[in-house]
Coordinates of N, CA, C and O in Angstrom, one line a residue:
M1 N -35.6 -67.6 -51.7 CA -34.7 -67.2 -50.4 C -35.4 -67.9 -49.0 O -36.7 -68.4 -49.1
S2 N -34.3 -68.4 -48.2 CA -34.5 -69.3 -47.3 C -35.2 -68.9 -45.7 O -35.0 -67.5 -46.1
R3 N -36.1 -69.5 -45.4 CA -37.4 -68.9 -44.3 C -36.2 -68.5 -42.8 O -36.9 -67.9 -42.2
F4 N -34.8 -69.5 -42.9 CA -34.1 -70.1 -42.4 C -32.9 -69.9 -42.4 O -32.6 -69.5 -42.7
E5 N -32.8 -69.0 -40.4 CA -30.7 -68.9 -40.8 C -30.8 -70.0 -39.8 O -31.3 -70.1 -38.3
I6 N -30.2 -71.2 -39.9 CA -29.7 -72.4 -39.0 C -27.4 -71.9 -38.2 O -27.4 -72.4 -39.4
S7 N -28.3 -72.3 -37.1 CA -27.0 -71.8 -36.1 C -26.6 -72.8 -35.6 O -27.6 -73.7 -35.4
D8 N -25.5 -73.5 -35.9 CA -25.0 -74.8 -34.6 C -24.7 -74.0 -33.5 O -24.7 -73.1 -33.4
S9 N -25.6 -74.8 -32.1 CA -24.6 -74.6 -30.6 C -23.4 -74.7 -30.6 O -22.8 -75.3 -31.5
R10 N -22.6 -74.9 -29.3 CA -21.7 -75.3 -28.9 C -22.1 -77.0 -28.9 O -20.7 -78.1 -28.6
I11 N -22.6 -77.5 -28.6 CA -23.6 -78.8 -28.3 C -23.7 -79.6 -30.0 O -24.6 -79.6 -30.0
E12 N -22.8 -80.7 -30.4 CA -23.5 -81.4 -31.7 C -24.8 -81.7 -31.4 O -25.3 -82.4 -30.7
G13 N -25.1 -81.0 -33.1 CA -27.2 -81.0 -33.0 C -27.8 -80.3 -32.6 O -28.9 -80.6 -33.6
L14 N -27.4 -79.7 -31.8 CA -28.4 -78.3 -31.2 C -28.3 -78.0 -31.8 O -27.0 -76.7 -32.6
K15 N -29.2 -77.0 -33.1 CA -29.4 -76.3 -33.6 C -30.4 -75.2 -33.8 O -31.4 -74.8 -32.4
V16 N -30.0 -73.3 -33.6 CA -30.6 -72.2 -33.3 C -31.1 -72.5 -34.2 O -30.8 -71.9 -35.3
I17 N -32.6 -71.8 -34.8 CA -33.2 -71.6 -35.8 C -33.6 -70.1 -36.1 O -34.4 -69.5 -35.3
Q18 N -32.9 -69.0 -36.6 CA -33.9 -67.9 -37.0 C -34.3 -68.5 -37.8 O -34.4 -68.4 -39.1
R19 N -35.7 -67.5 -37.8 CA -36.6 -66.9 -38.6 C -37.4 -66.2 -39.6 O -36.5 -65.0 -38.6
H20 N -37.1 -66.2 -40.5 CA -37.1 -65.0 -41.1 C -39.1 -64.4 -41.4 O -39.1 -65.2 -42.2
K21 N -39.0 -63.3 -41.1 CA -40.5 -63.0 -41.2 C -40.2 -61.8 -42.4 O -39.7 -61.4 -42.7
V22 N -41.7 -62.6 -42.8 CA -42.1 -61.4 -44.1 C -43.3 -61.1 -44.1 O -44.6 -60.9 -43.7
G23 N -43.5 -59.4 -44.2 CA -44.5 -58.0 -43.2 C -44.8 -57.4 -44.1 O -43.8 -57.2 -45.6
D24 N -45.5 -56.8 -43.9 CA -45.5 -55.1 -44.6 C -46.8 -55.0 -43.6 O -47.1 -55.0 -42.4
S25 N -47.4 -53.5 -43.9 CA -48.5 -52.9 -42.6 C -49.9 -53.3 -42.4 O -49.5 -53.0 -41.3
R26 N -49.6 -54.8 -43.0 CA -50.8 -55.5 -42.7 C -50.4 -56.1 -41.0 O -51.0 -56.8 -40.0
G27 N -49.5 -56.9 -41.1 CA -48.9 -57.7 -40.3 C -47.3 -58.3 -40.8 O -46.9 -58.0 -41.7
F28 N -47.3 -59.5 -40.3 CA -45.7 -60.7 -41.1 C -46.3 -61.9 -41.5 O -47.5 -62.1 -41.2
L29 N -45.5 -62.6 -42.3 CA -45.6 -64.3 -42.4 C -45.3 -64.7 -42.0 O -43.8 -63.9 -41.9
S30 N -44.3 -65.7 -41.0 CA -43.3 -66.1 -39.4 C -43.2 -67.7 -40.3 O -44.4 -68.5 -39.7
R31 N -42.9 -68.5 -41.3 CA -43.4 -69.9 -41.8 C -41.8 -70.9 -40.0 O -41.0 -70.3 -39.6
L32 N -43.1 -71.3 -39.4 CA -42.4 -72.0 -38.3 C -42.2 -73.4 -38.5 O -40.9 -74.1 -37.1
F33 N -42.4 -74.2 -39.5 CA -41.9 -75.9 -39.9 C -41.7 -76.1 -41.0 O -42.6 -75.3 -41.9
C34 N -40.8 -76.4 -41.7 CA -40.1 -76.8 -43.7 C -39.4 -78.5 -43.2 O -38.4 -78.3 -43.4
Q35 N -40.3 -78.8 -43.2 CA -39.5 -80.4 -43.6 C -38.5 -80.2 -45.2 O -37.2 -80.4 -44.2
D36 N -38.2 -79.8 -46.2 CA -37.4 -79.6 -46.9 C -35.9 -79.4 -45.9 O -34.6 -79.1 -45.7
T37 N -35.9 -78.0 -45.3 CA -34.8 -76.8 -44.7 C -34.5 -77.3 -43.6 O -33.6 -77.9 -43.6
L38 N -35.1 -78.1 -43.0 CA -35.2 -78.6 -42.1 C -34.5 -79.8 -41.4 O -33.8 -80.6 -40.3
S39 N -34.8 -80.5 -42.7 CA -34.4 -82.0 -41.6 C -33.0 -81.8 -42.8 O -31.8 -82.7 -42.4
R40 N -32.1 -80.8 -43.6 CA -31.1 -80.5 -43.8 C -30.1 -79.7 -42.2 O -29.1 -79.9 -42.0
A41 N -30.5 -79.9 -41.7 CA -30.4 -79.1 -40.2 C -30.0 -80.6 -39.1 O -29.9 -79.7 -37.7
G42 N -30.9 -81.6 -39.5 CA -31.2 -82.7 -38.5 C -32.6 -83.7 -38.6 O -32.9 -84.3 -37.6
W43 N -33.4 -83.0 -38.6 CA -34.9 -83.1 -38.5 C -35.6 -84.4 -39.7 O -35.1 -83.9 -40.7
G44 N -35.5 -85.5 -38.8 CA -35.0 -86.7 -39.6 C -36.4 -87.2 -39.9 O -36.5 -88.8 -40.5
K45 N -37.1 -86.8 -39.4 CA -38.7 -87.7 -39.2 C -39.7 -86.8 -39.2 O -39.9 -86.0 -39.3
P46 N -41.3 -87.8 -39.6 CA -42.1 -86.1 -39.8 C -43.2 -86.0 -38.3 O -42.1 -86.3 -36.9
I47 N -43.1 -84.7 -38.5 CA -43.5 -84.4 -37.6 C -45.4 -85.6 -36.5 O -46.0 -85.8 -37.3
S48 N -44.9 -86.3 -35.8 CA -45.4 -86.8 -34.7 C -46.7 -86.0 -34.5 O -48.2 -86.8 -33.9
Q49 N -46.4 -84.7 -33.7 CA -47.7 -84.5 -32.7 C -47.0 -83.1 -32.7 O -46.2 -82.4 -32.6
I50 N -47.7 -82.0 -32.2 CA -48.0 -81.1 -32.5 C -48.4 -80.3 -31.1 O -49.2 -81.0 -30.5
N51 N -48.2 -79.6 -29.8 CA -48.4 -79.5 -28.4 C -48.2 -78.0 -28.2 O -47.1 -77.7 -28.4
H52 N -49.3 -76.8 -28.0 CA -49.6 -75.7 -27.7 C -49.7 -75.3 -26.2 O -50.4 -76.3 -26.1
T53 N -48.2 -75.0 -25.3 CA -48.4 -74.9 -24.0 C -48.4 -73.4 -23.4 O -48.2 -72.1 -24.2
F54 N -49.5 -73.6 -22.2 CA -49.5 -71.7 -21.7 C -48.6 -72.3 -19.7 O -48.5 -72.5 -19.6
T55 N -48.3 -71.4 -20.1 CA -47.6 -70.7 -18.2 C -47.5 -69.9 -17.7 O -47.2 -68.5 -18.7
S56 N -48.4 -69.5 -17.0 CA -49.0 -68.5 -16.5 C -48.1 -67.1 -15.7 O -47.9 -66.0 -15.5
R57 N -47.1 -68.3 -15.4 CA -46.3 -67.0 -14.1 C -44.5 -67.3 -15.1 O -44.4 -67.9 -15.0
R58 N -44.0 -66.0 -14.8 CA -42.8 -65.5 -14.8 C -42.0 -66.7 -14.0 O -42.4 -66.4 -12.3
G59 N -40.6 -66.9 -14.3 CA -39.5 -67.7 -13.1 C -40.3 -69.0 -12.6 O -39.6 -69.9 -12.7
T60 N -41.7 -69.4 -13.2 CA -42.1 -70.2 -13.7 C -40.5 -72.0 -14.4 O -39.8 -71.1 -15.8
V61 N -40.2 -73.7 -13.7 CA -39.1 -73.4 -14.5 C -40.0 -75.3 -14.7 O -40.5 -75.7 -14.1
R62 N -40.2 -75.5 -16.1 CA -40.4 -76.4 -16.3 C -39.6 -77.8 -16.5 O -38.4 -77.5 -18.1
G63 N -39.3 -78.8 -16.7 CA -38.0 -79.9 -16.9 C -37.2 -80.6 -16.0 O -38.2 -80.4 -15.7
M64 N -37.0 -80.8 -16.7 CA -36.2 -81.2 -18.3 C -36.7 -83.0 -18.8 O -36.6 -83.9 -18.1
H65 N -37.3 -82.7 -19.0 CA -38.3 -84.5 -20.1 C -37.4 -84.7 -21.3 O -37.0 -83.9 -21.9
F66 N -37.7 -85.7 -21.2 CA -36.7 -86.2 -22.6 C -37.7 -88.1 -23.1 O -38.0 -88.9 -21.8
Q67 N -38.2 -88.6 -24.0 CA -38.4 -90.1 -24.0 C -37.1 -90.9 -24.8 O -36.2 -90.4 -24.9
H68 N -37.2 -92.5 -23.8 CA -36.0 -92.7 -23.9 C -36.5 -94.2 -25.0 O -37.5 -93.7 -25.8
P69 N -35.1 -94.7 -26.0 CA -35.9 -95.0 -27.3 C -36.3 -96.4 -26.6 O -36.1 -97.0 -26.1
P70 N -37.2 -97.2 -27.8 CA -37.7 -96.9 -29.7 C -37.5 -95.0 -29.8 O -38.5 -94.9 -30.5
R71 N -38.9 -94.7 -28.8 CA -39.8 -93.8 -28.7 C -38.9 -91.8 -28.8 O -39.6 -91.2 -28.5
A72 N -37.7 -92.0 -28.4 CA -36.9 -91.0 -28.8 C -37.5 -90.6 -29.7 O -37.6 -90.7 -30.6
E73 N -37.1 -88.7 -29.2 CA -37.9 -87.1 -29.9 C -37.2 -86.7 -30.1 O -36.1 -85.9 -29.2
A74 N -37.1 -85.9 -31.1 CA -36.8 -84.8 -32.0 C -37.3 -83.6 -31.3 O -39.2 -84.1 -31.3
K75 N -37.2 -82.1 -30.7 CA -38.4 -81.5 -30.9 C -38.0 -79.7 -31.6 O -36.9 -79.8 -31.5
L76 N -38.9 -79.6 -31.8 CA -38.6 -77.8 -32.2 C -39.9 -77.5 -31.4 O -41.0 -76.9 -31.3
V77 N -39.1 -76.6 -30.6 CA -39.3 -75.1 -29.9 C -39.4 -73.9 -30.1 O -38.6 -73.4 -30.5
T78 N -40.7 -73.1 -30.1 CA -41.0 -71.5 -30.3 C -41.8 -71.6 -29.3 O -42.9 -71.7 -28.8
C79 N -41.2 -69.9 -29.4 CA -41.4 -69.2 -28.1 C -42.7 -68.0 -29.1 O -42.8 -67.5 -29.6
L80 N -44.5 -68.9 -28.8 CA -45.2 -67.5 -29.5 C -45.5 -66.2 -28.5 O -45.8 -65.1 -29.2
V81 N -45.6 -66.0 -27.2 CA -46.2 -65.3 -27.2 C -45.2 -65.4 -25.2 O -45.2 -66.0 -24.4
G82 N -44.6 -63.8 -25.0 CA -44.1 -63.8 -23.8 C -42.2 -64.1 -24.2 O -41.7 -64.0 -25.6
A83 N -41.6 -64.4 -23.1 CA -40.3 -65.5 -23.4 C -39.8 -65.7 -22.1 O -40.3 -66.2 -21.8
I84 N -39.4 -67.1 -22.9 CA -38.8 -67.8 -22.1 C -37.3 -68.6 -22.5 O -36.0 -68.0 -23.6
W85 N -36.7 -69.0 -21.0 CA -35.2 -69.6 -21.6 C -35.1 -71.2 -21.5 O -35.4 -71.6 -20.2
D86 N -34.9 -71.1 -22.8 CA -34.6 -72.8 -23.6 C -34.0 -73.2 -23.1 O -32.4 -72.8 -23.7
V87 N -33.6 -74.7 -22.9 CA -32.6 -75.3 -21.9 C -32.5 -76.6 -22.5 O -33.3 -77.4 -22.6
A88 N -31.1 -77.3 -23.4 CA -31.4 -78.8 -23.9 C -29.9 -79.0 -23.0 O -29.1 -78.2 -23.4
V89 N -29.8 -80.9 -22.4 CA -28.8 -81.5 -21.3 C -28.7 -81.8 -22.4 O -29.4 -83.4 -22.8
D90 N -27.8 -82.5 -22.7 CA -27.2 -83.8 -23.8 C -27.1 -84.9 -23.2 O -26.2 -84.7 -22.1
I91 N -28.0 -85.9 -23.9 CA -27.7 -87.7 -22.3 C -27.4 -88.4 -23.7 O -27.5 -89.4 -22.9
R92 N -27.1 -88.5 -24.5 CA -26.7 -89.5 -25.2 C -25.6 -90.1 -25.1 O -24.2 -89.3 -24.6
T93 N -25.4 -91.7 -24.6 CA -24.4 -92.5 -24.7 C -22.9 -91.8 -25.0 O -23.4 -92.0 -26.6
R94 N -22.1 -92.0 -24.9 CA -21.0 -91.9 -25.2 C -20.2 -90.4 -25.9 O -19.7 -90.5 -27.3
S95 N -21.6 -89.6 -25.8 CA -21.3 -88.5 -26.4 C -20.3 -87.3 -26.0 O -20.3 -87.6 -24.3
P96 N -19.4 -86.4 -26.4 CA -18.1 -86.2 -25.4 C -18.7 -84.6 -24.8 O -18.5 -84.2 -24.3
T97 N -20.7 -84.6 -24.9 CA -20.4 -83.4 -24.6 C -22.1 -83.9 -23.7 O -23.0 -83.1 -23.2
F98 N -22.1 -85.0 -22.6 CA -22.8 -85.8 -21.9 C -22.9 -84.7 -20.8 O -21.6 -84.0 -20.4
G99 N -23.9 -84.6 -20.2 CA -24.1 -84.0 -19.4 C -24.2 -82.8 -19.6 O -24.3 -81.9 -18.0
Q100 N -24.0 -81.6 -20.7 CA -23.6 -80.5 -20.6 C -24.9 -79.7 -21.1 O -25.5 -80.3 -22.1
W101 N -25.1 -78.7 -21.5 CA -26.5 -78.1 -21.4 C -25.8 -76.3 -22.4 O -25.2 -76.3 -21.8
H102 N -26.9 -76.3 -23.1 CA -26.7 -75.1 -23.9 C -28.2 -74.6 -23.9 O -29.2 -75.4 -23.7
A103 N -28.3 -73.5 -23.2 CA -29.7 -72.3 -23.8 C -29.7 -71.5 -24.4 O -28.6 -70.9 -24.9
V104 N -30.8 -71.4 -24.8 CA -31.3 -70.2 -25.8 C -32.7 -69.2 -25.4 O -33.2 -69.9 -24.5
E105 N -32.4 -68.3 -25.4 CA -33.7 -67.1 -25.1 C -34.2 -67.1 -26.8 O -34.1 -66.8 -27.5
L106 N -35.6 -67.7 -26.5 CA -36.7 -67.3 -27.4 C -38.3 -66.4 -26.8 O -38.5 -66.8 -25.6
T107 N -38.4 -65.9 -27.7 CA -39.1 -64.5 -27.6 C -40.4 -65.0 -28.7 O -39.9 -64.7 -29.9
E108 N -41.3 -64.0 -28.0 CA -42.7 -63.7 -29.3 C -41.7 -62.5 -30.3 O -41.9 -62.9 -31.3
D109 N -40.9 -62.2 -30.1 CA -40.1 -60.8 -31.5 C -39.0 -61.6 -32.0 O -38.9 -60.6 -32.6
N110 N -38.2 -61.8 -31.1 CA -36.2 -62.4 -32.0 C -37.4 -63.6 -32.8 O -35.8 -63.9 -33.5
A111 N -37.7 -64.3 -33.1 CA -38.1 -65.0 -34.1 C -37.6 -66.7 -34.1 O -37.3 -66.6 -34.8
V112 N -36.8 -66.7 -32.7 CA -36.0 -67.8 -32.5 C -36.5 -69.5 -32.4 O -37.0 -69.0 -32.1
S113 N -36.4 -70.4 -33.2 CA -36.6 -71.7 -32.0 C -35.5 -72.6 -32.5 O -34.3 -71.9 -32.6
F114 N -35.7 -73.3 -31.5 CA -34.8 -74.1 -31.0 C -35.2 -75.8 -31.5 O -36.0 -76.2 -31.6
L115 N -34.4 -76.7 -32.2 CA -34.0 -77.7 -32.4 C -33.7 -78.7 -31.5 O -32.2 -78.4 -31.8
I116 N -33.8 -79.2 -30.7 CA -33.0 -80.1 -30.3 C -33.5 -81.9 -30.9 O -34.3 -82.5 -31.1
P117 N -32.7 -82.8 -30.9 CA -32.2 -83.6 -30.9 C -32.5 -85.2 -30.3 O -33.1 -84.4 -29.3
E118 N -32.9 -85.7 -31.2 CA -33.0 -87.1 -29.8 C -31.6 -86.7 -29.4 O -30.4 -86.7 -29.4
G119 N -31.7 -87.6 -28.0 CA -31.0 -87.7 -26.8 C -30.4 -86.5 -25.8 O -29.5 -86.3 -25.6
F120 N -31.6 -85.4 -26.2 CA -31.7 -84.3 -25.0 C -32.6 -84.7 -24.2 O -33.9 -84.2 -24.4
A121 N -32.2 -83.9 -23.3 CA -33.6 -83.3 -22.0 C -33.6 -82.4 -22.6 O -33.2 -81.7 -22.4
H122 N -34.8 -81.9 -21.8 CA -35.7 -80.3 -22.8 C -37.2 -79.9 -21.1 O -37.5 -80.5 -21.0
G123 N -36.4 -78.8 -21.1 CA -37.1 -77.7 -20.4 C -36.8 -76.1 -20.2 O -35.9 -75.8 -21.3
F124 N -37.3 -75.8 -19.5 CA -37.4 -74.5 -20.0 C -37.7 -73.0 -18.3 O -38.6 -74.0 -17.7
Q125 N -37.2 -72.3 -18.5 CA -38.0 -71.1 -17.4 C -38.4 -69.9 -18.0 O -38.3 -69.2 -19.4
A126 N -39.8 -69.7 -17.6 CA -40.3 -68.4 -18.1 C -40.1 -67.4 -17.9 O -40.0 -66.9 -16.8
L127 N -39.2 -66.1 -18.8 CA -39.2 -64.9 -18.6 C -40.0 -64.1 -18.1 O -39.9 -62.8 -17.8
S128 N -41.7 -64.1 -18.4 CA -42.0 -63.4 -18.9 C -43.1 -64.6 -18.1 O -43.7 -65.2 -18.0
D129 N -44.7 -63.2 -18.3 CA -45.6 -64.0 -17.4 C -46.6 -64.5 -19.0 O -46.7 -63.9 -20.0
N130 N -47.3 -65.2 -18.8 CA -48.5 -65.9 -19.7 C -47.8 -65.9 -21.2 O -48.2 -65.1 -21.9
V131 N -46.7 -66.8 -20.9 CA -45.9 -67.6 -21.9 C -46.8 -68.6 -23.0 O -47.4 -69.4 -21.8
Q132 N -46.6 -69.0 -24.4 CA -47.4 -69.8 -25.1 C -46.0 -70.3 -25.8 O -45.6 -69.3 -26.3
M133 N -46.1 -71.3 -26.1 CA -45.0 -72.1 -26.4 C -45.6 -72.6 -27.7 O -46.8 -73.9 -27.9
L134 N -44.5 -73.0 -28.6 CA -45.7 -74.4 -29.7 C -44.9 -75.6 -30.0 O -42.9 -75.3 -29.6
Y135 N -44.7 -76.6 -29.3 CA -43.9 -77.9 -29.9 C -43.8 -79.0 -31.0 O -45.4 -79.1 -30.8
C136 N -42.9 -78.3 -31.6 CA -43.1 -80.3 -32.3 C -42.4 -81.5 -32.0 O -41.3 -80.8 -31.9
H137 N -42.8 -82.5 -32.3 CA -42.4 -83.2 -32.1 C -42.1 -84.3 -33.3 O -43.2 -85.1 -33.7
S138 N -41.3 -85.0 -33.2 CA -40.6 -86.1 -34.0 C -41.7 -87.3 -33.5 O -41.7 -88.2 -34.4
E139 N -42.2 -87.7 -32.5 CA -42.7 -88.8 -31.8 C -43.9 -88.8 -30.9 O -43.7 -87.7 -30.0
A140 N -44.8 -89.4 -30.7 CA -45.9 -88.9 -30.2 C -45.5 -89.1 -29.1 O -44.6 -89.9 -28.4
Y141 N -46.3 -88.8 -27.9 CA -46.0 -88.6 -26.1 C -46.2 -90.5 -26.0 O -46.8 -90.5 -25.8
A142 N -45.0 -91.0 -25.1 CA -45.2 -92.1 -24.9 C -45.0 -92.3 -23.6 O -44.1 -92.2 -23.1
P143 N -45.7 -92.1 -22.3 CA -46.2 -92.4 -20.8 C -44.8 -93.4 -20.2 O -43.6 -93.5 -19.6
D144 N -44.8 -94.5 -21.1 CA -44.6 -96.0 -20.6 C -42.5 -95.6 -20.6 O -41.8 -96.8 -19.7
V145 N -42.0 -94.3 -21.6 CA -41.0 -94.3 -22.3 C -40.5 -93.3 -21.9 O -39.7 -92.8 -21.8
E146 N -41.3 -92.2 -21.0 CA -40.8 -91.0 -20.7 C -39.4 -90.9 -19.4 O -40.0 -92.0 -18.7
G147 N -38.9 -89.9 -19.6 CA -38.0 -90.1 -18.0 C -37.7 -88.4 -18.3 O -38.2 -87.2 -19.3
G148 N -36.7 -88.0 -17.0 CA -36.7 -86.7 -16.2 C -35.3 -86.7 -15.5 O -35.2 -88.0 -15.4
L149 N -34.9 -84.7 -15.6 CA -34.2 -85.5 -14.5 C -34.2 -84.0 -14.5 O -35.2 -83.3 -14.4
N150 N -33.8 -84.0 -12.8 CA -34.0 -82.6 -12.3 C -33.7 -81.4 -12.4 O -32.7 -81.6 -12.7
P151 N -34.4 -80.7 -12.9 CA -33.4 -79.7 -13.2 C -32.8 -78.2 -12.6 O -32.4 -77.5 -12.6
L152 N -33.2 -79.1 -11.0 CA -32.3 -78.4 -10.1 C -31.3 -79.4 -9.5 O -30.5 -78.9 -8.5
D153 N -31.0 -79.8 -10.3 CA -29.2 -81.0 -9.7 C -27.9 -79.9 -9.6 O -28.4 -79.4 -11.2
P154 N -26.9 -80.1 -8.9 CA -26.3 -79.2 -8.9 C -25.0 -80.1 -9.8 O -24.4 -79.3 -10.1
R155 N -26.0 -81.4 -9.6 CA -24.8 -82.4 -11.2 C -24.7 -80.8 -12.8 O -23.9 -81.7 -13.4
L156 N -25.6 -81.2 -12.8 CA -26.6 -80.2 -14.3 C -25.7 -78.8 -14.2 O -25.0 -78.4 -14.7
N157 N -26.2 -78.3 -12.9 CA -25.2 -77.2 -12.4 C -26.3 -76.0 -13.6 O -25.5 -75.2 -14.4
I158 N -27.4 -76.1 -14.4 CA -28.1 -75.2 -15.0 C -28.2 -73.4 -14.4 O -28.4 -73.7 -13.0
K159 N -27.7 -73.1 -15.1 CA -28.0 -71.2 -14.5 C -29.2 -70.6 -15.1 O -29.6 -70.2 -15.2
W160 N -30.7 -71.1 -14.2 CA -31.7 -70.3 -14.4 C -31.5 -69.0 -14.1 O -30.9 -68.4 -12.5
P161 N -31.8 -67.8 -15.0 CA -31.8 -66.9 -14.9 C -32.8 -66.0 -13.8 O -32.4 -65.0 -13.5
L162 N -33.7 -66.0 -12.7 CA -34.3 -65.8 -12.8 C -34.5 -66.7 -11.2 O -34.6 -67.9 -11.1
A163 N -35.1 -66.2 -10.0 CA -35.5 -67.0 -9.0 C -36.2 -68.0 -9.5 O -37.9 -67.3 -10.0
L164 N -36.6 -69.2 -9.0 CA -38.0 -69.9 -9.0 C -38.9 -69.1 -8.4 O -39.2 -69.2 -7.2
A165 N -40.1 -69.2 -9.4 CA -41.1 -68.9 -8.6 C -42.3 -70.3 -8.6 O -42.7 -70.5 -7.2
E166 N -42.2 -71.4 -9.7 CA -43.2 -73.1 -8.8 C -42.3 -73.9 -10.2 O -41.7 -73.2 -11.0
I167 N -42.5 -75.1 -9.8 CA -41.7 -76.0 -10.0 C -43.0 -77.3 -9.9 O -43.2 -77.2 -9.2
S168 N -43.1 -77.9 -11.4 CA -44.6 -78.8 -10.6 C -43.5 -80.1 -9.8 O -42.4 -80.5 -9.5
Q169 N -44.5 -81.1 -9.0 CA -43.9 -81.7 -8.1 C -43.4 -82.9 -8.5 O -42.5 -83.4 -8.2
R170 N -44.0 -83.6 -10.0 CA -43.2 -84.5 -11.1 C -41.9 -83.8 -11.6 O -41.4 -85.3 -11.3
D171 N -41.5 -82.6 -11.8 CA -40.6 -81.9 -11.8 C -39.9 -82.4 -11.2 O -38.6 -82.6 -10.9
Q172 N -39.7 -81.5 -9.1 CA -39.1 -81.9 -8.4 C -38.9 -83.0 -7.7 O -37.5 -83.1 -7.7
N173 N -39.5 -84.4 -8.9 CA -39.9 -85.6 -8.4 C -38.5 -86.1 -9.0 O -38.1 -87.3 -8.6
H174 N -37.8 -86.1 -10.0 CA -37.5 -86.8 -11.2 C -36.0 -86.3 -10.3 O -35.9 -85.8 -9.9
P175 N -34.9 -87.6 -11.4 CA -34.2 -87.8 -10.3 C -32.9 -87.1 -10.7 O -32.7 -86.0 -11.4
M176 N -31.8 -87.5 -9.7 CA -30.3 -86.6 -9.2 C -29.4 -87.0 -9.8 O -29.7 -88.4 -10.8
L177 N -29.1 -86.6 -11.4 CA -28.2 -87.6 -11.7 C -27.0 -88.4 -10.7 O -27.2 -87.6 -9.6
S178 N -26.8 -89.3 -11.0 CA -26.2 -90.8 -10.6 C -24.9 -91.2 -11.1 O -25.1 -90.9 -12.3
D179 N -23.6 -91.7 -10.8 CA -22.7 -92.6 -11.9 C -23.5 -93.9 -12.4 O -23.3 -93.9 -13.7
A180 N -24.7 -93.9 -12.0 CA -25.1 -95.3 -13.2 C -26.6 -94.5 -13.7 O -26.1 -95.0 -14.6
F181 N -26.4 -93.1 -14.3 CA -26.5 -92.8 -15.5 C -26.3 -92.6 -16.3 O -25.3 -92.1 -16.4
K182 N -26.9 -93.8 -16.9 CA -25.7 -94.1 -18.4 C -26.2 -93.3 -19.6 O -25.6 -92.8 -20.6
G183 N -27.2 -92.4 -19.6 CA -28.3 -92.0 -20.7 C -29.2 -92.8 -21.8 O -29.1 -94.1 -21.3
V184 N -29.2 -92.1 -22.7 CA -29.9 -92.4 -23.4 C -28.7 -93.2 -24.5 O -28.4 -92.7 -25.4
D185 N -29.2 -94.3 -25.0 CA -28.1 -95.5 -26.1 C -28.9 -95.0 -27.7 O -30.2 -95.9 -27.4
L186 N -28.8 -94.1 -28.5 CA -29.2 -93.5 -30.1 C -28.5 -94.8 -30.4 O -28.2 -95.2 -31.9

């Protein structure tokens, strides 16, 4: 029996992962990562880094972050506590869905993860207070190749579900899309 049900999103490469919990009166086990299964869904590299994050305030927006090649990264995003609205924007050069976004609600109860391949900017909005998330990255953080898009960019037109409560100065200073932005060439 597979511990994952993998579904395609409307954007090629983005996958929604439904984890199957196995439990009894003591609690449950939920597999967060399996190289054999997720490699068939597009995860092509070893995990290079795992991050655990905490966001204290409902309505907070974080993102839209990415890394340029040769350190472009895939991410597997899981919400461990609380709830988020997780967003990925296709920034792959020559992609037919360039500039389009897709969002998935991740909660501690729904056992859904979001598999985001290389060539996407990623961000989220906290739907509850005290959110904890786990990120698996295919590349380590590399500040010399990091990039970002402004999560409030009208050209992206991301429909954040809640009123904005907080956003970092760094994320507010990410550039708006312009015709000069050609994305990432994988």
